[in-house]
PDB file of C-alpha atoms and ligand atoms in Angstrom:
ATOM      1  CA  UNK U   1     -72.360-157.007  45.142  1.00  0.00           C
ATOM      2  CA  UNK U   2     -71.957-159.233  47.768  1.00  0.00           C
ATOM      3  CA  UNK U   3     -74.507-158.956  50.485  1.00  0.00           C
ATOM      4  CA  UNK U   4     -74.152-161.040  53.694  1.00  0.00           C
ATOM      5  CA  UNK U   5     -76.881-163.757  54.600  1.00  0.00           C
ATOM      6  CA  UNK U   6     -77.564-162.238  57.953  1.00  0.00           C
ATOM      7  CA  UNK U   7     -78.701-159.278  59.028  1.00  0.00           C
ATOM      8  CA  UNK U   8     -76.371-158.057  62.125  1.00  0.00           C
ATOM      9  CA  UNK U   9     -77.172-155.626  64.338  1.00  0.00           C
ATOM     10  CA  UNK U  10     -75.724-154.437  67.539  1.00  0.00           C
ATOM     11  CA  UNK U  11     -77.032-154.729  70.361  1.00  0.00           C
ATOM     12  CA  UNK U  12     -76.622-154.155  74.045  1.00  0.00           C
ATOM     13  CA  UNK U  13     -75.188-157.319  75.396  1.00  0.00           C
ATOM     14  CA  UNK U  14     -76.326-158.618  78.936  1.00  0.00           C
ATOM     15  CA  UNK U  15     -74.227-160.073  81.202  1.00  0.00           C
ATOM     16  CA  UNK U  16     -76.053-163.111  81.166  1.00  0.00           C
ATOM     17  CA  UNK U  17     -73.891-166.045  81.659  1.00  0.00           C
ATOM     18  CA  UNK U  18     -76.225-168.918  80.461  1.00  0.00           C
ATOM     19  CA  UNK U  19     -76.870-169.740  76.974  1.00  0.00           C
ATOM     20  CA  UNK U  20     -80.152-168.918  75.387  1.00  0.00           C
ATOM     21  CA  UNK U  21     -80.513-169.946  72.312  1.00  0.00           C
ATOM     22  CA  UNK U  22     -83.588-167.016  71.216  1.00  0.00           C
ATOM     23  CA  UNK U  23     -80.925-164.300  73.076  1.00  0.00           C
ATOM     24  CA  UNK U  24     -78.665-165.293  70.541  1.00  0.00           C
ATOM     25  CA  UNK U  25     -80.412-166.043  67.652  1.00  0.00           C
ATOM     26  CA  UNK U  26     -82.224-162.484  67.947  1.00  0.00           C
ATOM     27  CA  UNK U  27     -78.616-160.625  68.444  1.00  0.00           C
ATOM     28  CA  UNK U  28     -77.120-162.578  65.234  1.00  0.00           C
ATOM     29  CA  UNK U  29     -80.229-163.007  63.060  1.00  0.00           C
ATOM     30  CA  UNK U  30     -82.829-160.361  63.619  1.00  0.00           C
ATOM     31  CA  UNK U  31     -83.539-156.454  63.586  1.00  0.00           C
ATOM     32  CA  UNK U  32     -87.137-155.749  64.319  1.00  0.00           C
ATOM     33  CA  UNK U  33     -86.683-152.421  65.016  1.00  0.00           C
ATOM     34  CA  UNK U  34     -85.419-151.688  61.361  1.00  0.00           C
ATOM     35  CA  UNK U  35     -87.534-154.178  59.803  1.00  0.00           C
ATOM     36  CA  UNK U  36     -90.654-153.047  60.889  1.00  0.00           C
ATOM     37  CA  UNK U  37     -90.034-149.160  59.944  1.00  0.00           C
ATOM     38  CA  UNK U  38     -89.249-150.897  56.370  1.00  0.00           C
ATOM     39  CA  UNK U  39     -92.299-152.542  55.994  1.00  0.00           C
ATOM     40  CA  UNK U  40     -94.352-149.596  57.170  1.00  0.00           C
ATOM     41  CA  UNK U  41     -92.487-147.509  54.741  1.00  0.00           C
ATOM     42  CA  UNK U  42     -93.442-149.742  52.051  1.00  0.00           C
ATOM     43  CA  UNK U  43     -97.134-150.016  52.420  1.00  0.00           C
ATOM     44  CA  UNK U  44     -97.225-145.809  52.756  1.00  0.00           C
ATOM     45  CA  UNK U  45     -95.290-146.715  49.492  1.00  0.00           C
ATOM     46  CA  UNK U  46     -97.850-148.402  47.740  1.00  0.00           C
ATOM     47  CA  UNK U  47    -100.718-147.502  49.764  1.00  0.00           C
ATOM     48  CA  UNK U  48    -100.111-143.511  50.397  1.00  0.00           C
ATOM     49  CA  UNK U  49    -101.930-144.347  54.168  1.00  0.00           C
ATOM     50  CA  UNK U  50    -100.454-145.699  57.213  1.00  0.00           C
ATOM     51  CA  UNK U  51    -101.411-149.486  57.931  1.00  0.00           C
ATOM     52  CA  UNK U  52    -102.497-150.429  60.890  1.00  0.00           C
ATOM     53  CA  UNK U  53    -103.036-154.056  61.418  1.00  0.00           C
ATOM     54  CA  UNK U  54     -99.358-156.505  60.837  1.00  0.00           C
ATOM     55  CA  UNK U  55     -99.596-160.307  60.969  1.00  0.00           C
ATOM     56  CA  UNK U  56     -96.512-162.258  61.453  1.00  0.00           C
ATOM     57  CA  UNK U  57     -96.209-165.725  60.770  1.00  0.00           C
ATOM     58  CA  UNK U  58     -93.896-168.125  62.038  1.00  0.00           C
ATOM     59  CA  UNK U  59     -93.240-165.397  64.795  1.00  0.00           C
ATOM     60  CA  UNK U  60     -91.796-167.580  66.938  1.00  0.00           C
ATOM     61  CA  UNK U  61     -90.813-165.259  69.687  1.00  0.00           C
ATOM     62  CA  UNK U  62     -92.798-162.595  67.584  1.00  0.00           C
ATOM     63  CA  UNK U  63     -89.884-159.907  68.136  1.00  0.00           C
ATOM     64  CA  UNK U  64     -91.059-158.221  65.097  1.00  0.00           C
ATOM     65  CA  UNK U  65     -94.835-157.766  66.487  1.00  0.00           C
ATOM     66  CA  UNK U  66     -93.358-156.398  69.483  1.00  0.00           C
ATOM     67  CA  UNK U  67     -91.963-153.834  67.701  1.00  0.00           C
ATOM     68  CA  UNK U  68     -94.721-153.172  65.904  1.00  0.00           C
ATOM     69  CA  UNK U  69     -97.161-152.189  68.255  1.00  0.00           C
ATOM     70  CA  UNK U  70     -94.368-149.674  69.612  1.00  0.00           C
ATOM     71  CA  UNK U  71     -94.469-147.518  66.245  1.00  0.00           C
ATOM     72  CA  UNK U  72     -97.883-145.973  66.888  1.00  0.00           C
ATOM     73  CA  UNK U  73    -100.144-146.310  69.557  1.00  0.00           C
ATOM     74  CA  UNK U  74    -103.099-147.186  67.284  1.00  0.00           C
ATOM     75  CA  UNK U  75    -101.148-150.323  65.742  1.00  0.00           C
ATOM     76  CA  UNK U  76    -102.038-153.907  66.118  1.00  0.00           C
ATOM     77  CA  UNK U  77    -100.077-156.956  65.777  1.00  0.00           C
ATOM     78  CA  UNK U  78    -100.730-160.652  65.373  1.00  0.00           C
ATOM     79  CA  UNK U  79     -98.405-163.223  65.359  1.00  0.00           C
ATOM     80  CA  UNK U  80     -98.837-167.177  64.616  1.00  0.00           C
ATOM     81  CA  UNK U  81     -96.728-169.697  65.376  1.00  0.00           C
ATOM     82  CA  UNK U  82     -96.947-173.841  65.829  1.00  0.00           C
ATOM     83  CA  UNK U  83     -94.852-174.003  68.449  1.00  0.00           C
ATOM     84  CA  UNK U  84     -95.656-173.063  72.001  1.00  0.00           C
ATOM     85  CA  UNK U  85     -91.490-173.065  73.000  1.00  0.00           C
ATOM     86  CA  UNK U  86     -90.685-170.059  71.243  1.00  0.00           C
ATOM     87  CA  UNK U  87     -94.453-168.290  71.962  1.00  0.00           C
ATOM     88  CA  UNK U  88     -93.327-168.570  75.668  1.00  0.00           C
ATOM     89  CA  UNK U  89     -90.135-167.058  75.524  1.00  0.00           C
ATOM     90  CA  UNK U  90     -91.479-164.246  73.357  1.00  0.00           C
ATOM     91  CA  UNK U  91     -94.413-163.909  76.145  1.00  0.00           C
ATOM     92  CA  UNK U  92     -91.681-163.744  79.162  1.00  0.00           C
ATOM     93  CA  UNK U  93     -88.969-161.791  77.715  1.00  0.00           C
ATOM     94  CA  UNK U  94     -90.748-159.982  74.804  1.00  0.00           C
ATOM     95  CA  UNK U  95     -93.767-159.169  75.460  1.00  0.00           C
ATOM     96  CA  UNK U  96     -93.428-158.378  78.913  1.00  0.00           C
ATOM     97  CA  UNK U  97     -91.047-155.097  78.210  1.00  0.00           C
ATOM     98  CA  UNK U  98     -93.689-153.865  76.521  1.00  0.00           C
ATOM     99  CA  UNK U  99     -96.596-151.139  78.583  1.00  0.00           C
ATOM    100  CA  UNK U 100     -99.796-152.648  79.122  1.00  0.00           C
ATOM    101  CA  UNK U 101    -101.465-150.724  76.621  1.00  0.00           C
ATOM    102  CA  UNK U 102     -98.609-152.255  74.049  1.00  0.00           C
ATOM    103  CA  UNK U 103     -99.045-155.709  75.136  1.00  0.00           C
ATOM    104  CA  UNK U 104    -103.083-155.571  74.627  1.00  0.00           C
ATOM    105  CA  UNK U 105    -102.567-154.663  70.945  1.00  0.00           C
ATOM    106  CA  UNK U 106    -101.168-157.860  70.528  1.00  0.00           C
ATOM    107  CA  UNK U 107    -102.845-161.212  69.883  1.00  0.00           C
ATOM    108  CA  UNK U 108    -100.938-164.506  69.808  1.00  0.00           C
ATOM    109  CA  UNK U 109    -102.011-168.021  67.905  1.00  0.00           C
ATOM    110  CA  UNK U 110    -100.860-170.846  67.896  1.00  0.00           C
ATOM    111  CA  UNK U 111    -101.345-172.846  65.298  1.00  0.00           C
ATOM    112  CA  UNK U 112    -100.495-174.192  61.382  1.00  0.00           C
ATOM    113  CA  UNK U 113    -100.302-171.223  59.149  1.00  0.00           C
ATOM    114  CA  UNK U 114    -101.626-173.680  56.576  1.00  0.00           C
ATOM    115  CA  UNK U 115    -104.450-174.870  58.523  1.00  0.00           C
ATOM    116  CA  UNK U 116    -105.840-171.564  60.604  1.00  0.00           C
ATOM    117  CA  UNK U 117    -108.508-169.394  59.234  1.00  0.00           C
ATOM    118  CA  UNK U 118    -105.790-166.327  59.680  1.00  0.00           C
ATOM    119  CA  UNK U 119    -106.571-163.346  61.211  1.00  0.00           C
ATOM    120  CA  UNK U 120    -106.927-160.248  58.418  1.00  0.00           C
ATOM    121  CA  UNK U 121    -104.027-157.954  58.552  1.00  0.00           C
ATOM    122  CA  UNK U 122    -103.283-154.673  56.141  1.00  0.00           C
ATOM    123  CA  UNK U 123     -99.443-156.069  56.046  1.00  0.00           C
ATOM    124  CA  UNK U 124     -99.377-160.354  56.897  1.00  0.00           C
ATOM    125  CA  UNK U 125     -94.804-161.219  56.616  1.00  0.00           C
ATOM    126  CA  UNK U 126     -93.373-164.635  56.661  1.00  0.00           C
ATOM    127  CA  UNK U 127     -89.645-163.156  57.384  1.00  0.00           C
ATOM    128  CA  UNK U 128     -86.087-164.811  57.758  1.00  0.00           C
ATOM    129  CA  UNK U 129     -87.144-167.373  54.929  1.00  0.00           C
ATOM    130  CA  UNK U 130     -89.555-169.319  57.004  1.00  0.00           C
ATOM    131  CA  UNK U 131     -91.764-170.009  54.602  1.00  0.00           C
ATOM    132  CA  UNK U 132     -88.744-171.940  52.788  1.00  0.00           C
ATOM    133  CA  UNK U 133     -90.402-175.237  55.418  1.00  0.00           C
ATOM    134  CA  UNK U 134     -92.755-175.472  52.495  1.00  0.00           C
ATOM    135  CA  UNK U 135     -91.020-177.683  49.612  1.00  0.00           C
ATOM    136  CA  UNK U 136     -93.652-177.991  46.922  1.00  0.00           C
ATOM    137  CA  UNK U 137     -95.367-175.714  44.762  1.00  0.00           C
ATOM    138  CA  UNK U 138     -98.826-176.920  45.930  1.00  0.00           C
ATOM    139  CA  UNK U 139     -98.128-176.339  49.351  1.00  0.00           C
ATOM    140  CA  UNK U 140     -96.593-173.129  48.872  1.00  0.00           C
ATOM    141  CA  UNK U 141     -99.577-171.816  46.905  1.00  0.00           C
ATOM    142  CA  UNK U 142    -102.045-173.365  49.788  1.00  0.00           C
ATOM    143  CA  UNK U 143    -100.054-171.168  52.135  1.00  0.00           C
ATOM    144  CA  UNK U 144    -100.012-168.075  49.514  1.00  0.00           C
ATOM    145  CA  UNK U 145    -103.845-168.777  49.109  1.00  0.00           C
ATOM    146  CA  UNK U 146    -104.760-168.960  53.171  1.00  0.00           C
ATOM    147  CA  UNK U 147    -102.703-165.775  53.377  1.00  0.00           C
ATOM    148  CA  UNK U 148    -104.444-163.905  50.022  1.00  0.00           C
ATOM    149  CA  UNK U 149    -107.684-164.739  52.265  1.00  0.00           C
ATOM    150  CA  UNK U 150    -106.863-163.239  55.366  1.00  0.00           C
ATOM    151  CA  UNK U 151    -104.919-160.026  53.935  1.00  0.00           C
ATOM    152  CA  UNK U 152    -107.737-156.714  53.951  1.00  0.00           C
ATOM    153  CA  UNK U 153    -108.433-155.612  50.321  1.00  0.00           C
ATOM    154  CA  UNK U 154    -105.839-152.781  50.545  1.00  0.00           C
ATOM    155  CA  UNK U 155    -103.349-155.249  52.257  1.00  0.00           C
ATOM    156  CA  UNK U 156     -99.762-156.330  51.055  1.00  0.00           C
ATOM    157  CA  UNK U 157     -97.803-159.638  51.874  1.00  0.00           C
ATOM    158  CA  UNK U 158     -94.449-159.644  52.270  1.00  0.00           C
ATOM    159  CA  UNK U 159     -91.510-161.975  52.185  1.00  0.00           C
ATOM    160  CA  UNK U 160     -87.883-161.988  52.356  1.00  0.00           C
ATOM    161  CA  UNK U 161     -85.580-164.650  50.056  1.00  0.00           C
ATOM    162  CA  UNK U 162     -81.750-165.105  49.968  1.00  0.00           C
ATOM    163  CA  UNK U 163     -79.782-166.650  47.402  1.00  0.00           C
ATOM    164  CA  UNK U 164     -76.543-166.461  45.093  1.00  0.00           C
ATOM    165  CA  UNK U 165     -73.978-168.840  43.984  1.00  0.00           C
ATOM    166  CA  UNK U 166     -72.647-169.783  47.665  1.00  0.00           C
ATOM    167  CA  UNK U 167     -76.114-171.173  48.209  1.00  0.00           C
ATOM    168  CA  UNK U 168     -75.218-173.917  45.994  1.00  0.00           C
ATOM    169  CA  UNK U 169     -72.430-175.320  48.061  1.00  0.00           C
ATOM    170  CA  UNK U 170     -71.291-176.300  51.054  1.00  0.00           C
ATOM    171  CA  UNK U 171     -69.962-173.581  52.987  1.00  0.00           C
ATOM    172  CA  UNK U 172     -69.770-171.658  56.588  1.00  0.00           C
ATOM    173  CA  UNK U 173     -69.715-168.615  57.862  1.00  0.00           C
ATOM    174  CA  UNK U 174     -69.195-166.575  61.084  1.00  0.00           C
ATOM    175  CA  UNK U 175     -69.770-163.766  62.207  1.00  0.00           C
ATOM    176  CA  UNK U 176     -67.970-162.539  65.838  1.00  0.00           C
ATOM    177  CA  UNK U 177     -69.972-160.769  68.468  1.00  0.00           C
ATOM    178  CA  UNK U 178     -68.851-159.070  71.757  1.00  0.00           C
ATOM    179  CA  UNK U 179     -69.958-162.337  73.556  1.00  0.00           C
ATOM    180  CA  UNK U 180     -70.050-165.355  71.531  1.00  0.00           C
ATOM    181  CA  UNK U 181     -69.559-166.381  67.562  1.00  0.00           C
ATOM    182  CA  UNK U 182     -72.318-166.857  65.293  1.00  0.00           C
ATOM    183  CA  UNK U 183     -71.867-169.599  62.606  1.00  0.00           C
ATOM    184  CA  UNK U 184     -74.423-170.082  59.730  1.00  0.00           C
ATOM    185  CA  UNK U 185     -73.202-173.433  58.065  1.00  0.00           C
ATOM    186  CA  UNK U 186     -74.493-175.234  55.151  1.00  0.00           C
ATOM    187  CA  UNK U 187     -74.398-178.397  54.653  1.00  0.00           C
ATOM    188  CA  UNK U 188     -75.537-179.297  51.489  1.00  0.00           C
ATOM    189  CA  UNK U 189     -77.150-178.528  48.329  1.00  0.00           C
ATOM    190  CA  UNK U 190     -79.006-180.840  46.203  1.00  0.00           C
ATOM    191  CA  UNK U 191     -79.834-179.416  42.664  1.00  0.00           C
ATOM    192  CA  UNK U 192     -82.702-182.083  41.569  1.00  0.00           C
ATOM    193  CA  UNK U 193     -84.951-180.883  44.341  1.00  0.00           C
ATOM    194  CA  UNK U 194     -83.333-177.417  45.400  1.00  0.00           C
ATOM    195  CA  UNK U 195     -83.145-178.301  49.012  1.00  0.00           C
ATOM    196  CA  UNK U 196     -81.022-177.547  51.124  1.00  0.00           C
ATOM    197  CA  UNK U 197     -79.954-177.850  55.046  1.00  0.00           C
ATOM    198  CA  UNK U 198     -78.670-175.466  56.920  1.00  0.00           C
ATOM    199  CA  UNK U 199     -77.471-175.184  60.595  1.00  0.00           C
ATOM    200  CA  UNK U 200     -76.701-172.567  63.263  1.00  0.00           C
ATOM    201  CA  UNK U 201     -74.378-173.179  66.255  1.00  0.00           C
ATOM    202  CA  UNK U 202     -72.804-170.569  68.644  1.00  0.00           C
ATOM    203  CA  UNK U 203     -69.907-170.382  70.787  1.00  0.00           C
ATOM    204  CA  UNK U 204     -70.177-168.293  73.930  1.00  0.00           C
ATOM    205  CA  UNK U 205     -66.211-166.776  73.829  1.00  0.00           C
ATOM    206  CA  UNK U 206     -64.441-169.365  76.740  1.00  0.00           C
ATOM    207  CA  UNK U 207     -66.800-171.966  76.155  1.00  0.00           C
ATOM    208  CA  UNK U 208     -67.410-175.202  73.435  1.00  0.00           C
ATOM    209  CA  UNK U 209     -69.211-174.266  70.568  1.00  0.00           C
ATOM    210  CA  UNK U 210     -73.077-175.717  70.454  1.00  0.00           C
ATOM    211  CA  UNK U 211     -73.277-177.078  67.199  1.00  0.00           C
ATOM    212  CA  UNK U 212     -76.788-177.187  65.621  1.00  0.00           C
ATOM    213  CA  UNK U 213     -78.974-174.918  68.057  1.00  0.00           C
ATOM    214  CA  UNK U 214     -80.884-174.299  65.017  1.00  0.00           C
ATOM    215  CA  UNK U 215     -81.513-176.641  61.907  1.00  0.00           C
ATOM    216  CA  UNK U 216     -82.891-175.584  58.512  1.00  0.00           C
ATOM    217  CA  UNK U 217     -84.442-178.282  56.332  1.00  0.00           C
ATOM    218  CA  UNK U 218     -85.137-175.959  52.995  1.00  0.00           C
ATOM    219  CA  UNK U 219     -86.030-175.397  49.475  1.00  0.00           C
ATOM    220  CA  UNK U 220     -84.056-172.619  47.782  1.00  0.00           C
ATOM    221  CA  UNK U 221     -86.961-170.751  46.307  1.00  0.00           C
ATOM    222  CA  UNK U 222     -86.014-168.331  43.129  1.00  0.00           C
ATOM    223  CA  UNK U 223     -87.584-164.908  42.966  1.00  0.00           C
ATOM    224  CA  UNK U 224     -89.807-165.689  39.726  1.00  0.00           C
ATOM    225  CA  UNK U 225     -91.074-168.941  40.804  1.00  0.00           C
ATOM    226  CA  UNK U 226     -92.171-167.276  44.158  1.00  0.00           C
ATOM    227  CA  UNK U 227     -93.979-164.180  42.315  1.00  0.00           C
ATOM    228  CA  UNK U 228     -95.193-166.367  39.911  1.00  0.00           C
ATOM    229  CA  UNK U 229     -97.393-168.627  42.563  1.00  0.00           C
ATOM    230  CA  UNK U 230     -98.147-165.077  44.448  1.00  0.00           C
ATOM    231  CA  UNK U 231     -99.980-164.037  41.038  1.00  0.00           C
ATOM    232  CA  UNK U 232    -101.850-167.318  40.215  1.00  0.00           C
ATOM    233  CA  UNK U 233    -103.111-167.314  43.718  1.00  0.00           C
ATOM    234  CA  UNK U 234    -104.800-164.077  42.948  1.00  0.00           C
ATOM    235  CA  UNK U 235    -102.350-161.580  44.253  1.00  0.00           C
ATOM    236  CA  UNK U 236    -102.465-158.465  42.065  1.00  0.00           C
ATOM    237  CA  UNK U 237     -98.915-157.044  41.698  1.00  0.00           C
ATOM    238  CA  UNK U 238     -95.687-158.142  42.910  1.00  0.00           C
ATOM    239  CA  UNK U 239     -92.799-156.118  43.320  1.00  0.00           C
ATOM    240  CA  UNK U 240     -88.869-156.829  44.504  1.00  0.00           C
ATOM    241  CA  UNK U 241     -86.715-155.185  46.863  1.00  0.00           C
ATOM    242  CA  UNK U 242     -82.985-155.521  46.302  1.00  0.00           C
ATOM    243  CA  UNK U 243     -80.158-154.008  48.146  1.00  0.00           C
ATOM    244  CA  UNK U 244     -77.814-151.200  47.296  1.00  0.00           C
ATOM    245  CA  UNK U 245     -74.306-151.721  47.571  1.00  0.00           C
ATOM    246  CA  UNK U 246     -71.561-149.911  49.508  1.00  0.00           C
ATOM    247  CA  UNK U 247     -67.856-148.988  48.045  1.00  0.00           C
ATOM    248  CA  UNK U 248     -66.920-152.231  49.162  1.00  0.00           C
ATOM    249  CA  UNK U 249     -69.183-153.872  47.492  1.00  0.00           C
ATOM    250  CA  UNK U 250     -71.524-155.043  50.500  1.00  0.00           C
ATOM    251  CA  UNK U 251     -74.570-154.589  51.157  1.00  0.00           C
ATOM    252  CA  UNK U 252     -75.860-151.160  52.089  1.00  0.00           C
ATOM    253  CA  UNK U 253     -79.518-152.417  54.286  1.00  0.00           C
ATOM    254  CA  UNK U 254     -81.641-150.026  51.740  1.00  0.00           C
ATOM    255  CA  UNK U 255     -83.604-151.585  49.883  1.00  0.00           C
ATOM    256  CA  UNK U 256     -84.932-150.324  46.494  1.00  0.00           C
ATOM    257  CA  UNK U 257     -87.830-151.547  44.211  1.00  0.00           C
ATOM    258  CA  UNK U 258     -86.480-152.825  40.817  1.00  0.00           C
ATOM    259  CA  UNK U 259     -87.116-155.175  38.092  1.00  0.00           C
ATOM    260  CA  UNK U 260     -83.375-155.885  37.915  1.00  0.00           C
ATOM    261  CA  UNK U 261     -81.058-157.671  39.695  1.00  0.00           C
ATOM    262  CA  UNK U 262     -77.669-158.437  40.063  1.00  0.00           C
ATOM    263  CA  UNK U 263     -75.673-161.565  40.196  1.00  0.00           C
ATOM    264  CA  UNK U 264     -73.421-162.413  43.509  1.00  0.00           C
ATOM    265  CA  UNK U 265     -72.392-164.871  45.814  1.00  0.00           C
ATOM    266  CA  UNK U 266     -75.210-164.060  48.025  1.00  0.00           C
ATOM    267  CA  UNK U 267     -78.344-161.453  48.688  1.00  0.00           C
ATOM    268  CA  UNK U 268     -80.983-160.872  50.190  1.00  0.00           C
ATOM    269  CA  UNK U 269     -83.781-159.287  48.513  1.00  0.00           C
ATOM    270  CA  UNK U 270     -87.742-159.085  49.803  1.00  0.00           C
ATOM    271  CA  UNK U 271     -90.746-160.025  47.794  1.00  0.00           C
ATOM    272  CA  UNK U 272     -94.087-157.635  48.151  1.00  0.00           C
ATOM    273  CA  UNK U 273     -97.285-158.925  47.194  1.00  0.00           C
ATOM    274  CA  UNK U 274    -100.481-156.896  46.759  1.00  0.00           C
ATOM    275  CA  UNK U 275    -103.852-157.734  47.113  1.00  0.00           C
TER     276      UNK U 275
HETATM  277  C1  SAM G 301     -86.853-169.638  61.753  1.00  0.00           C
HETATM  278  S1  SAM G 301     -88.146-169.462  62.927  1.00  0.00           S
HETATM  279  C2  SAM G 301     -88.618-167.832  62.501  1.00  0.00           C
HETATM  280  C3  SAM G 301     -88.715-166.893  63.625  1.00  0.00           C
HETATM  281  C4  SAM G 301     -89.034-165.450  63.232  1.00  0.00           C
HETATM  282  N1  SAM G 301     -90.131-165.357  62.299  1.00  0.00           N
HETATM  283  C5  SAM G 301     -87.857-164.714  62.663  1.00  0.00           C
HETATM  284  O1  SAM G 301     -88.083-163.706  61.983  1.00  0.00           O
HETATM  285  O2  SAM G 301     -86.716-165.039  62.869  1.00  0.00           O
HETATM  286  C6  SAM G 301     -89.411-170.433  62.192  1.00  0.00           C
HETATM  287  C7  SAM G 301     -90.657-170.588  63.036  1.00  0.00           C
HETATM  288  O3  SAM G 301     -91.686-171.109  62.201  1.00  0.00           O
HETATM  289  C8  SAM G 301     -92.515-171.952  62.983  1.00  0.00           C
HETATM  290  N2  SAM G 301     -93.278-172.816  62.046  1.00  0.00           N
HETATM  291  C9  SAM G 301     -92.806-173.783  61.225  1.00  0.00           C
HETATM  292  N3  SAM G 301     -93.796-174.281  60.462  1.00  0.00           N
HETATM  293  C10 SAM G 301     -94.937-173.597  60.794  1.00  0.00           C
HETATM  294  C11 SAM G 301     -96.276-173.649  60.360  1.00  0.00           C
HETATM  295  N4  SAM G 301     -96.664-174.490  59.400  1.00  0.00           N
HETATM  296  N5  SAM G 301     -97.181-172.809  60.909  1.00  0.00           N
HETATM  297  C12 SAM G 301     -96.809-171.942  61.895  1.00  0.00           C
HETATM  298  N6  SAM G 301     -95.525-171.844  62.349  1.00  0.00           N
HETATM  299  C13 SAM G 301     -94.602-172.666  61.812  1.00  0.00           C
HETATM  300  C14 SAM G 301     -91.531-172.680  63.892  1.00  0.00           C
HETATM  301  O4  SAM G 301     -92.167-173.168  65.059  1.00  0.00           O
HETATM  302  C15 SAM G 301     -90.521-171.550  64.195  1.00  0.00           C
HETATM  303  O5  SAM G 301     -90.829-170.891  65.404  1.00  0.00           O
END
């Protein structure tokens, strides 16, 4: 199987002339709207009840609370983020499509994941490998820890990972939009420490491409080492997602729990922890 790095979606494309660089990343990168029906699916999963309360954490522009609090009107979202850039954006453009009633079941922080009392949530997510920041098994397990705290005593914690062979080389890809290219590059691998730096640029079709609008400075985590630190920390049961494949050998977007993967050039799988 080989399953792309990003998840694309289509979406309505604005007119917009200028560049903004959370318009793009969110129309190459992200789908909220299908994420969060997967992670509400998966709690009613394990749980057999709806959850209520979801904590995001890097949000930056918190797209995925947003979307959230739109599923029911008795759902809550919190997001938590360091940096007040991307918490502004998310405020103007994000939050304020929402109804008023919406945008009151949502609470913003900003702050250190690591350092925050965080708030309790039945489902807390660290999505599109954020947590990756962290480079050392004592710091990941301080941030596994903080979030074991906060998570309600029916609550799960969930994480997505990528990996495969092409994440041990230099490489680039793109991916062509109605408006502009997307290009996920990286630029190198280092095998004694497993880090890795990645970078993503766009071109806006008749312009120069922006290189670097994003920069990655990560550890490739592996799947056991991650579930491993999830269970010292005191997390009950961990379970993996992987993806199905289509006839061509892509990746279908349904994701399955197993205990068996399957080797390719690169997947994307999601980690669920439960309390
Ligand atoms: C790649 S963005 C992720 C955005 C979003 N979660 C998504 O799904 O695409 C990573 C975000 O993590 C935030 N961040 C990095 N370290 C953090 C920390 N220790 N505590 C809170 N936020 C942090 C950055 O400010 C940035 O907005």
């Amino acid at each position: 199987m080989t399953a792309t790095i990003t998840r694309r979606r289509v979406h309505k494309i604005s007119d917009k002339k200028d560049f903004d660089k959370y318009d793009l990343y969110r129309r190459s990168v992200q789908s909220p709207d299908t994420d969060v029906c997967f992670l509400r699916k998966v709690y009613r999963d394990l749980k057999k009840k709806d959850p209520r309360i979801f904590r995001e954490d890097f949000c930056g522009t918190f797209a995925l609370s947003c979307e959230w609090v739109r599923l029911s009107p008795k759902f809550q979202a919190i997001g938590v983020d360091l940096d007040p850039e991307p918490l502004e954006y998310g405020r103007s453009h994000n939050l304020s499509k929402l109804s008023e009633k919406q945008q009151q079941r949502i609470q913003l922080f900003e702050g250190n994941v690591l350092a925050e009392k965080l708030a309790s949530a039945d489902i807390s997510v660290a999505m599109n490998f954020s947590y990756f920041i962290f480079q050392n098994r004592k710091i990941m397990k301080e941030y596994f820890l903080n979030v074991l705290r906060s998570v309600k005593k029916d609550g799960i914690f969930v994480i997505d990972i990528f990996g495969g062979s092409l994440c041990h080389d230099e490489n680039e890809e793109k991916a062509s939009h109605r408006k502009f290219t997307y290009y996920w590059q990286q630029e190198n691998f280092d095998p004694v420490t497993n880090r890795a730096k990645f970078h993503i640029h766009y071109r806006l079709h008749g312009q120069a491409k922006k290189e670097r609008v994003f920069s990655y400075d990560w550890r490739m985590w592996t799947i056991p080492e991650l579930r491993e630190i999830l269970e010292e920390v005191g997390f009950k049961r961990t379970h993996v997602y992987w993806e199905g494949t289509t006839r061509k050998g892509e990746g279908d977007g349904v994701f399955t729990r197993t205990e068996k993967g399957e080797a390719c050039q690169a997947w994307i799988a999601y980690i669920v922890a439960e309390k």
